[in-house]
C-alpha positions as CSV (number, residue, x, y, z in Angstrom):
1,M,0.0,0.3,0.1
2,I,1.0,3.6,-0.8
3,I,0.3,6.4,1.6
4,Y,0.5,9.9,0.2
5,R,1.7,12.5,2.8
6,C,2.1,16.3,2.4
7,R,5.6,17.3,1.5
8,F,4.9,20.4,4.1
9,T,3.5,18.9,7.1
10,G,3.9,15.1,6.8
11,D,0.2,14.8,7.1
12,E,-1.3,11.8,5.6
13,M,-3.4,12.7,2.3
14,M,-4.4,9.9,0.6
15,S,-3.9,6.4,-0.3
16,D,-3.8,4.3,-3.2
17,A,-6.5,1.9,-2.0
18,F,-8.6,4.9,-3.2
19,K,-7.4,4.2,-6.8
20,P,-6.0,7.5,-7.9
21,R,-6.2,8.5,-11.6
22,P,-5.5,11.3,-13.6
23,V,-7.5,14.5,-14.0
24,K,-9.5,14.9,-17.4
25,D,-10.4,18.2,-18.6
26,D,-13.9,18.6,-20.5
27,S,-12.0,17.7,-23.9
28,G,-10.6,14.3,-22.0
29,E,-7.1,15.5,-22.0
30,E,-5.3,14.8,-19.2
31,V,-4.2,17.6,-16.6
32,P,-0.6,17.2,-15.8
33,G,0.4,17.3,-12.1
34,L,-3.2,16.4,-11.0
35,F,-4.6,13.4,-9.5
36,E,-8.0,12.3,-8.5
37,V,-10.0,9.9,-6.0
38,E,-13.8,8.9,-5.9
39,S,-14.9,9.1,-2.5
40,Q,-18.2,7.4,-1.0
41,K,-20.5,7.3,2.1
42,V,-19.8,4.5,4.1
43,N,-21.1,3.1,7.5
44,K,-18.5,3.9,10.0
45,D,-19.0,0.8,12.0
46,G,-17.8,-0.9,8.8
47,G,-21.6,-2.7,8.0
48,A,-23.0,-3.0,4.9
49,I,-25.4,0.1,3.7
50,D,-28.9,-1.1,2.9
51,I,-29.7,1.1,-0.4
52,G,-33.5,0.5,0.2
53,C,-34.0,-2.9,-1.7
54,G,-33.6,-5.4,1.2
55,N,-32.4,-8.5,0.0
56,E,-32.9,-7.9,-4.0
57,F,-29.4,-7.8,-4.7
58,G,-28.0,-10.0,-1.8
59,G,-27.6,-7.6,0.8
60,G,-28.8,-8.0,4.3
61,G,-32.1,-9.8,5.3
62,D,-35.2,-7.5,5.5
63,D,-35.6,-3.9,4.1
64,V,-34.8,-2.4,7.6
65,D,-33.2,1.1,8.3
66,D,-30.7,1.3,11.1
67,P,-31.2,4.8,12.6
68,T,-28.3,4.5,15.0
69,A,-25.8,3.9,12.0
70,E,-23.6,6.7,11.3
71,I,-22.8,7.3,7.6
72,V,-19.9,9.1,6.7
73,N,-17.2,10.2,3.7
74,N,-14.8,7.7,3.6
75,V,-11.9,10.3,2.6
76,I,-13.0,13.3,5.0
77,D,-13.8,11.3,7.9
78,E,-11.2,11.5,10.7
79,T,-11.6,8.2,11.9
80,I,-11.6,6.0,8.7
81,G,-10.5,8.4,6.4
82,F,-7.8,11.5,6.6
83,G,-9.6,13.9,8.9
84,F,-9.9,16.4,6.1
85,Q,-11.1,20.1,7.5
86,E,-13.2,22.1,5.0
87,V,-12.1,25.6,4.6
88,P,-13.9,28.4,2.8
89,M,-12.0,30.1,0.1
90,G,-12.7,33.2,-1.9
91,K,-11.4,33.0,-5.5
92,K,-8.8,35.7,-4.9
93,D,-7.7,33.6,-1.9
94,M,-7.3,30.6,-4.0
95,K,-5.1,32.4,-6.7
96,D,-3.0,33.5,-4.0
97,F,-2.8,30.2,-2.4
98,L,-2.3,28.5,-5.6
99,A,0.7,31.3,-6.2
100,G,2.3,31.0,-2.7
101,Y,1.9,27.0,-2.6
102,C,3.6,26.4,-6.1
103,K,6.4,28.8,-5.4
104,N,7.3,27.0,-2.2
105,L,6.7,23.7,-3.6
106,R,9.3,24.4,-6.8
107,A,11.8,25.4,-4.1
108,K,11.0,22.4,-1.7
109,L,11.7,20.0,-4.7
110,K,14.6,21.7,-6.0
111,D,16.1,21.3,-2.4
112,D,15.3,18.1,-2.2
113,E,18.3,15.6,-3.4
114,S,15.9,12.6,-4.2
115,V,13.7,14.4,-6.7
116,P,15.9,14.8,-10.1
117,G,16.0,18.1,-12.1
118,P,13.7,16.9,-14.8
119,E,11.0,15.9,-12.2
120,V,11.2,19.7,-10.9
121,K,10.9,21.0,-14.5
122,A,7.9,19.0,-15.2
123,F,6.4,20.6,-12.2
124,T,7.4,23.9,-13.3
125,Q,5.9,23.2,-16.7
126,A,2.8,21.5,-15.3
127,A,1.9,24.2,-12.7
128,P,0.2,26.8,-15.0
129,T,-2.1,24.4,-16.7
130,F,-3.2,22.6,-13.6
131,C,-3.9,26.1,-11.8
132,K,-5.8,27.2,-14.7
133,W,-7.9,24.1,-14.5
134,L,-8.5,24.4,-10.6
135,L,-9.4,28.1,-11.2
136,G,-11.8,27.4,-13.8
137,K,-13.5,24.9,-11.7
138,Y,-13.7,27.5,-8.9
139,D,-17.4,27.8,-8.6
140,D,-17.7,23.5,-8.4
141,L,-14.9,23.3,-5.8
142,Q,-14.9,22.7,-2.0
143,F,-11.8,23.0,-0.3
144,F,-10.2,20.8,2.6
145,T,-6.9,21.2,4.4
146,S,-5.0,18.4,6.3
147,P,-5.5,17.5,9.7
148,S,-2.9,20.0,11.1
149,M,-4.5,22.9,9.2
150,D,-1.1,24.1,8.2
151,P,-2.0,27.2,5.8
152,D,1.2,26.3,3.8
153,G,0.3,22.6,3.7
154,S,-1.4,20.8,0.7
155,M,-4.9,20.9,0.1
156,A,-7.6,18.7,-1.4
157,F,-10.0,19.9,-4.0
158,A,-13.7,18.6,-3.9
159,Y,-16.1,18.7,-6.7
160,Y,-19.4,16.7,-7.7
161,T,-20.3,14.8,-10.6
162,G,-22.9,12.8,-8.6
163,V,-23.6,12.1,-5.3
164,D,-20.3,11.8,-3.7
165,P,-17.2,14.2,-3.9
166,I,-14.2,13.5,-6.2
167,F,-11.5,14.6,-4.4
168,V,-8.3,16.3,-6.4
169,F,-4.5,16.7,-5.3
170,I,-1.4,18.3,-6.5
171,K,0.8,15.1,-7.3
172,A,4.2,16.9,-6.5
173,G,3.1,18.0,-3.0
174,L,2.6,14.8,-1.7
175,L,5.2,12.3,-1.2
176,E,5.0,8.6,-1.6
177,E,5.3,6.4,1.4
178,K,5.0,2.5,0.9
179,C,3.8,0.8,3.9
């Protein structure tokens, strides 16, 4: 398993168990420098979630609602997810965050001896493209910070195409750690 940690804070941000995939723009082209994962609502105690069809699809027994079941998002929840905290962000704040974050991240990548020069160059070339994509989706995004709530740390950006959010991450801002 691979855990993705914030390069600045060390906070766990994501796991490969969520099957990261490249972000695609409206024309189907890959947005360089970003990846996304789908989230879902889950029963916090680990039990199955009855979608109202009883045993029709091989689920539980009778069609019974459990009013005590706590349904949470598997990415956001602090117990079974990554403990993200939603933060408000105006468009100007987002522009300022991205500008400062990309500048700090580029410096951090350059200072890290384990990051080869071509990788730093690839980030520098990808940054304008993914920043433009994120700013273009501003009205559809929610903004999440890691549990440490460090304003200089990595963020997760969420948008919806259905019921549950899809979380987007800036790839170079995360360190891959094999467990």
